[in-house]
Amino acid sequence: MKKEDFPFLRQLAREMSGISLTEDKAFLVESRLEAFASREGVASVDDLIRRLRQEPLNGLHQRAMEALANHETLFFRDIAPFEILRRWIVPEILSRGSSGGRVSVWSAACSFGQEPYSVAMLLREHFPALHDSALRLVASDFSTVAVERAASGRYSQLEINRGLPAPYLLKYFEQHGLEWQLRPEIRRMVEFERLNLLNTLPAAAPFDIILLRNMLIYLDLDLRRSVLGRIRRALKPDGFLFLGISESTFGIDDGYSPVAVDNGCYYRLRPTGGLL
Ligand SMILES: C[S@@+](CC[C@H](N)C(=O)[O-])C[C@H]1O[C@@H](n2cnc3c(N)ncnc32)[C@H](O)[C@@H]1O
């Protein structure tokens, strides 16, 4: 990859996904683009970049930027948010007369689906009355490939080994050759859609609970602020936001206040015009 191509790619990634490509990632970017070019049948990374520069924005740009995204995820990642949901948050929402016994959840950068399916299994296990119209569980990602894989609910043995408790495997999955697939009753609980957090919110907003975990870390400060501002509009005034373990709203958006509980943390909206 030519040195002068990196600023072009950095600008394209910033506009299309928000992902911040710093110089120290040049090697990683090149190796991901090499794999992508070969999947697309493009002879070299230089040829690929030439096309990206010459053609008006199209599917190739979208797929190339998807190829640069990090989709790392696992079932019940960091466990604390799921324990907090089970022990405190879902019971609190259900106890509010205003909830009408309904809960809405958005997994806002869901990657291959392990996060929303972890929520679905947890709810099925501990709050069996939450299904059909009592539950709205939306999951989205900017990557078409990720959303399609997530909707299939199919996982390799390696992915299953990462975080999924054995009783959940027995109860909620069926085996297909070398893969495992979530049973239809769990898959049906989650509505998947392709959605770019830089400019869109789901039609089902506002939500009681939003999981926006391990996505902001890839964005620069300005885009983190802009996404957190948009997320505020997607959260009910008494809703709950979870970020990833190394993420925070501190110094970025003072519309949120953190609440530490058990071994984890979530965020609530500060009342508008409040003094906090
Ligand atoms: C590291 S994964 C996190 C998955 C899951 N939330 C977790 O914590 O395990 C980050 C995801 O953010 C998605 N992503 C990156 N930029 C995005 C954007 N602008 N809008 C929506 N999703 C985005 C990527 O495609 C990727 O699947």
Coordinates of C-alpha atoms and ligand atoms in Angstrom, one line a residue:
M1 CA 0.0 0.0 0.0
K2 CA 1.4 3.4 -0.9
K3 CA 2.0 5.8 1.9
E4 CA -0.2 8.5 0.4
D5 CA -3.2 6.0 0.4
F6 CA -3.4 5.8 4.1
P7 CA -4.9 9.3 4.7
F8 CA -7.5 8.5 2.0
L9 CA -8.5 5.3 3.7
R10 CA -8.6 7.0 7.1
Q11 CA -11.0 9.6 5.8
L12 CA -13.2 7.0 4.1
A13 CA -13.4 4.9 7.3
R14 CA -14.2 8.0 9.4
E15 CA -17.0 8.9 7.1
M16 CA -18.5 5.5 6.6
S17 CA -18.1 3.7 9.9
G18 CA -16.5 6.2 12.2
I19 CA -13.6 3.8 12.8
S20 CA -10.4 5.8 13.5
L21 CA -7.5 4.4 11.6
T22 CA -4.3 5.6 13.2
E23 CA -0.8 5.3 11.6
D24 CA 0.1 2.4 13.9
K25 CA -2.7 0.4 12.4
A26 CA -1.3 0.7 8.8
F27 CA 0.0 -2.9 8.8
L28 CA -3.3 -4.3 10.1
V29 CA -5.3 -2.3 7.6
E30 CA -3.1 -3.5 4.7
S31 CA -3.4 -7.2 5.8
R32 CA -7.2 -6.9 6.1
L33 CA -7.5 -5.2 2.7
E34 CA -5.3 -7.9 1.2
A35 CA -7.6 -10.6 2.4
F36 CA -10.6 -8.5 1.2
A37 CA -9.1 -7.8 -2.2
S38 CA -8.6 -11.5 -2.8
R39 CA -12.2 -12.4 -1.7
E40 CA -13.4 -9.7 -4.1
G41 CA -11.2 -11.0 -7.0
V42 CA -9.2 -7.8 -7.1
A43 CA -5.6 -8.4 -8.0
S44 CA -3.9 -6.2 -5.4
V45 CA -4.5 -3.7 -2.6
D46 CA -3.2 -1.0 -4.9
D47 CA -5.8 -1.9 -7.5
L48 CA -8.5 -2.0 -4.8
I49 CA -7.6 1.5 -3.6
R50 CA -7.5 2.8 -7.1
R51 CA -11.1 1.6 -7.6
L52 CA -12.1 3.1 -4.2
R53 CA -10.6 6.4 -5.2
Q54 CA -12.1 6.4 -8.8
E55 CA -15.6 5.0 -8.3
P56 CA -18.5 6.9 -6.7
L57 CA -19.5 5.5 -3.3
N58 CA -20.9 2.0 -3.8
G59 CA -21.1 -1.4 -2.3
L60 CA -17.4 -1.9 -2.7
H61 CA -16.6 1.0 -0.4
Q62 CA -19.1 -0.4 2.2
R63 CA -17.7 -3.9 2.0
A64 CA -14.1 -2.6 2.2
M65 CA -14.9 -0.6 5.4
E66 CA -16.7 -3.6 6.9
A67 CA -13.6 -5.6 6.2
L68 CA -11.6 -3.1 8.4
A69 CA -14.0 -3.4 11.4
N70 CA -13.2 -5.5 14.4
H71 CA -16.0 -7.9 15.1
E72 CA -14.5 -9.5 18.3
T73 CA -17.3 -10.7 20.6
L74 CA -18.4 -13.6 22.7
F75 CA -21.3 -14.9 24.6
F76 CA -22.0 -13.2 28.0
R77 CA -19.0 -11.0 27.4
D78 CA -17.7 -9.5 30.7
I79 CA -20.7 -11.2 32.5
A80 CA -21.3 -8.3 34.9
P81 CA -23.8 -6.5 32.6
F82 CA -25.9 -9.6 32.3
E83 CA -25.9 -10.2 36.0
I84 CA -27.0 -6.6 36.6
L85 CA -29.8 -7.0 34.0
R86 CA -31.0 -10.2 35.7
R87 CA -30.7 -9.0 39.3
W88 CA -31.6 -5.4 39.2
I89 CA -32.6 -3.8 36.0
V90 CA -35.2 -6.1 34.4
P91 CA -37.0 -6.6 37.8
E92 CA -37.0 -2.8 38.3
I93 CA -38.5 -2.1 34.8
L94 CA -41.1 -4.8 35.4
S95 CA -42.0 -3.4 38.8
R96 CA -42.8 0.0 37.3
G97 CA -46.5 0.4 36.6
S98 CA -45.7 2.5 33.5
S99 CA -43.8 -0.5 31.8
G100 CA -47.1 -2.5 31.5
G101 CA -44.9 -5.6 31.9
R102 CA -43.0 -4.8 28.7
V103 CA -39.2 -4.4 28.2
S104 CA -37.3 -3.1 25.2
V105 CA -33.7 -3.7 24.6
W106 CA -31.3 -2.6 21.8
S107 CA -27.9 -4.2 21.2
A108 CA -26.4 -1.3 19.1
A109 CA -23.3 -2.9 17.7
C110 CA -24.1 -6.5 17.8
S111 CA -21.4 -8.0 15.6
F112 CA -22.2 -11.7 15.0
G113 CA -25.1 -11.8 17.5
Q114 CA -23.6 -13.3 20.6
E115 CA -24.6 -10.2 22.7
P116 CA -28.3 -10.0 21.8
Y117 CA -28.7 -13.8 22.0
S118 CA -27.1 -13.8 25.4
V119 CA -29.8 -11.3 26.5
A120 CA -32.5 -13.4 24.8
M121 CA -31.4 -16.6 26.6
L122 CA -31.0 -14.8 29.9
L123 CA -34.6 -13.4 29.6
R124 CA -36.0 -16.7 28.5
E125 CA -34.3 -18.4 31.4
H126 CA -35.2 -15.9 34.2
F127 CA -38.2 -13.9 32.8
P128 CA -40.1 -16.4 30.7
A129 CA -43.2 -14.1 30.5
L130 CA -41.1 -11.7 28.4
H131 CA -41.8 -12.8 24.9
D132 CA -43.9 -11.8 21.9
S133 CA -45.4 -8.3 22.6
A134 CA -43.9 -8.1 26.1
L135 CA -40.4 -7.9 24.6
R136 CA -38.8 -5.8 21.9
L137 CA -35.2 -7.0 21.4
V138 CA -33.5 -5.2 18.5
A139 CA -30.0 -5.8 17.4
S140 CA -28.0 -3.9 14.8
D141 CA -24.6 -3.4 13.3
F142 CA -23.3 -1.4 10.4
S143 CA -21.8 -4.5 8.8
T144 CA -24.1 -6.4 6.4
V145 CA -22.0 -9.5 6.8
A146 CA -22.1 -9.4 10.6
V147 CA -25.9 -8.9 10.6
E148 CA -26.5 -11.7 8.2
R149 CA -24.4 -14.1 10.2
A150 CA -26.0 -12.9 13.4
A151 CA -29.5 -13.5 12.0
S152 CA -28.5 -17.1 11.0
G153 CA -27.8 -17.8 14.7
R154 CA -25.1 -20.3 13.7
Y155 CA -21.8 -20.7 15.5
S156 CA -18.7 -22.8 15.3
Q157 CA -17.6 -24.9 18.2
L158 CA -14.8 -22.3 18.9
E159 CA -17.4 -19.6 19.3
I160 CA -19.6 -21.8 21.5
N161 CA -16.6 -22.4 23.7
R162 CA -16.2 -18.7 24.3
G163 CA -18.5 -17.7 27.2
L164 CA -21.6 -19.9 26.7
P165 CA -22.6 -21.9 29.8
A166 CA -23.0 -25.6 29.1
P167 CA -26.6 -25.8 30.3
Y168 CA -27.5 -23.0 27.8
L169 CA -25.9 -25.0 24.9
L170 CA -28.0 -28.0 25.8
K171 CA -31.2 -26.1 26.2
Y172 CA -31.1 -23.5 23.5
F173 CA -29.0 -24.8 20.6
E174 CA -29.2 -27.6 18.1
Q175 CA -26.3 -29.2 16.3
H176 CA -25.8 -29.1 12.5
G177 CA -22.7 -30.9 11.5
L178 CA -19.8 -29.0 12.9
E179 CA -21.9 -26.0 13.8
W180 CA -24.5 -25.1 16.4
Q181 CA -27.6 -23.1 15.7
L182 CA -29.8 -21.3 18.2
R183 CA -33.3 -22.8 18.4
P184 CA -36.0 -20.9 16.5
E185 CA -37.7 -19.8 19.7
I186 CA -34.6 -17.8 20.7
R187 CA -33.8 -16.5 17.2
R188 CA -37.4 -15.3 16.9
M189 CA -36.9 -13.1 20.0
V190 CA -34.3 -10.9 18.2
E191 CA -35.0 -8.4 15.3
F192 CA -31.8 -7.8 13.4
E193 CA -31.2 -4.8 11.2
R194 CA -28.3 -3.1 9.4
L195 CA -27.8 0.3 11.0
N196 CA -25.0 2.8 11.0
L197 CA -24.7 4.6 14.4
L198 CA -23.2 7.6 12.8
N199 CA -26.5 8.6 11.3
T200 CA -29.4 6.4 12.2
L201 CA -31.5 5.2 15.1
P202 CA -33.9 2.2 15.0
A203 CA -37.5 2.9 14.4
A204 CA -38.4 1.1 17.6
A205 CA -36.5 3.7 19.8
P206 CA -36.7 4.8 22.6
F207 CA -35.6 1.7 24.6
D208 CA -35.5 0.8 28.2
I209 CA -32.0 -0.8 27.9
I210 CA -29.2 -0.1 25.3
L211 CA -26.1 -2.1 25.0
L212 CA -23.4 -0.1 23.2
R213 CA -20.4 -2.1 24.1
N214 CA -16.9 -2.1 22.5
M215 CA -17.7 0.1 19.6
L216 CA -16.9 3.6 20.9
I217 CA -13.3 2.6 21.5
Y218 CA -12.8 2.6 17.7
L219 CA -14.0 6.2 17.3
D220 CA -12.2 9.5 17.8
L221 CA -13.5 11.8 20.5
D222 CA -15.7 13.9 18.3
L223 CA -17.5 10.9 16.9
R224 CA -17.9 9.3 20.4
R225 CA -19.6 12.5 21.4
S226 CA -21.8 12.5 18.4
V227 CA -22.8 8.8 18.8
L228 CA -23.5 9.2 22.6
G229 CA -25.6 12.3 21.8
R230 CA -27.7 10.3 19.3
I231 CA -27.9 7.4 21.8
R232 CA -29.4 9.7 24.4
R233 CA -32.4 10.3 22.0
A234 CA -32.8 6.5 21.7
L235 CA -32.9 5.9 25.5
K236 CA -36.1 6.4 27.6
P237 CA -35.7 9.1 30.2
D238 CA -35.5 6.3 32.9
G239 CA -33.5 3.9 30.7
F240 CA -30.2 2.1 31.2
L241 CA -27.1 2.3 29.0
F242 CA -24.2 -0.2 29.1
L243 CA -20.9 0.5 27.6
G244 CA -17.8 -1.8 27.2
I245 CA -15.5 -2.3 30.2
S246 CA -12.9 0.2 28.8
E247 CA -15.4 2.8 27.7
S248 CA -17.0 5.7 29.5
T249 CA -19.0 8.8 28.9
F250 CA -16.6 10.8 31.2
G251 CA -15.3 13.9 29.7
I252 CA -17.3 13.2 26.5
D253 CA -21.0 13.6 27.3
D254 CA -22.2 14.9 30.6
G255 CA -25.8 14.0 29.9
Y256 CA -25.1 10.6 31.5
S257 CA -24.3 9.7 35.0
P258 CA -22.6 6.4 35.9
V259 CA -24.0 4.0 38.4
A260 CA -21.7 1.3 39.9
V261 CA -23.4 -1.8 41.0
D262 CA -22.0 -5.3 41.9
N263 CA -18.9 -5.6 39.7
G264 CA -20.1 -3.5 36.9
C265 CA -21.5 -0.1 35.8
Y266 CA -24.3 1.3 33.8
Y267 CA -25.3 4.8 32.8
R268 CA -28.6 6.8 33.3
L269 CA -29.6 10.0 31.7
R270 CA -29.3 13.0 33.9
P271 CA -32.6 14.9 34.2
T272 CA -32.6 17.7 31.7
G273 CA -31.7 21.0 33.3
G274 CA -30.5 19.1 36.4
L275 CA -27.5 20.3 38.4
L276 CA -25.5 17.1 38.4
Ligands
LIG1 C1 -15.9 -5.3 18.7 S1 -17.6 -5.5 18.1 C2 -18.5 -5.4 19.6 C3 -19.6 -6.4 19.6 C4 -20.4 -6.5 20.9 N1 -21.1 -5.3 21.2 C5 -19.5 -6.9 22.1 O1 -19.2 -6.0 22.9 O2 -19.0 -8.0 22.2 C6 -17.8 -3.8 17.4 C7 -18.9 -3.8 16.3 O3 -19.2 -2.4 16.0 C8 -19.6 -2.4 14.7 N2 -19.5 -1.0 14.2 C9 -18.5 -0.3 13.8 N3 -18.8 0.9 13.4 C10 -20.2 1.0 13.4 C11 -21.1 2.0 13.1 N4 -20.8 3.2 12.6 N5 -22.4 1.7 13.3 C12 -22.8 0.5 13.8 N6 -22.0 -0.5 14.1 C13 -20.6 -0.3 14.0 C14 -18.6 -3.4 14.0 O4 -19.1 -3.8 12.7 C15 -18.5 -4.5 15.0 O5 -19.3 -5.6 14.7

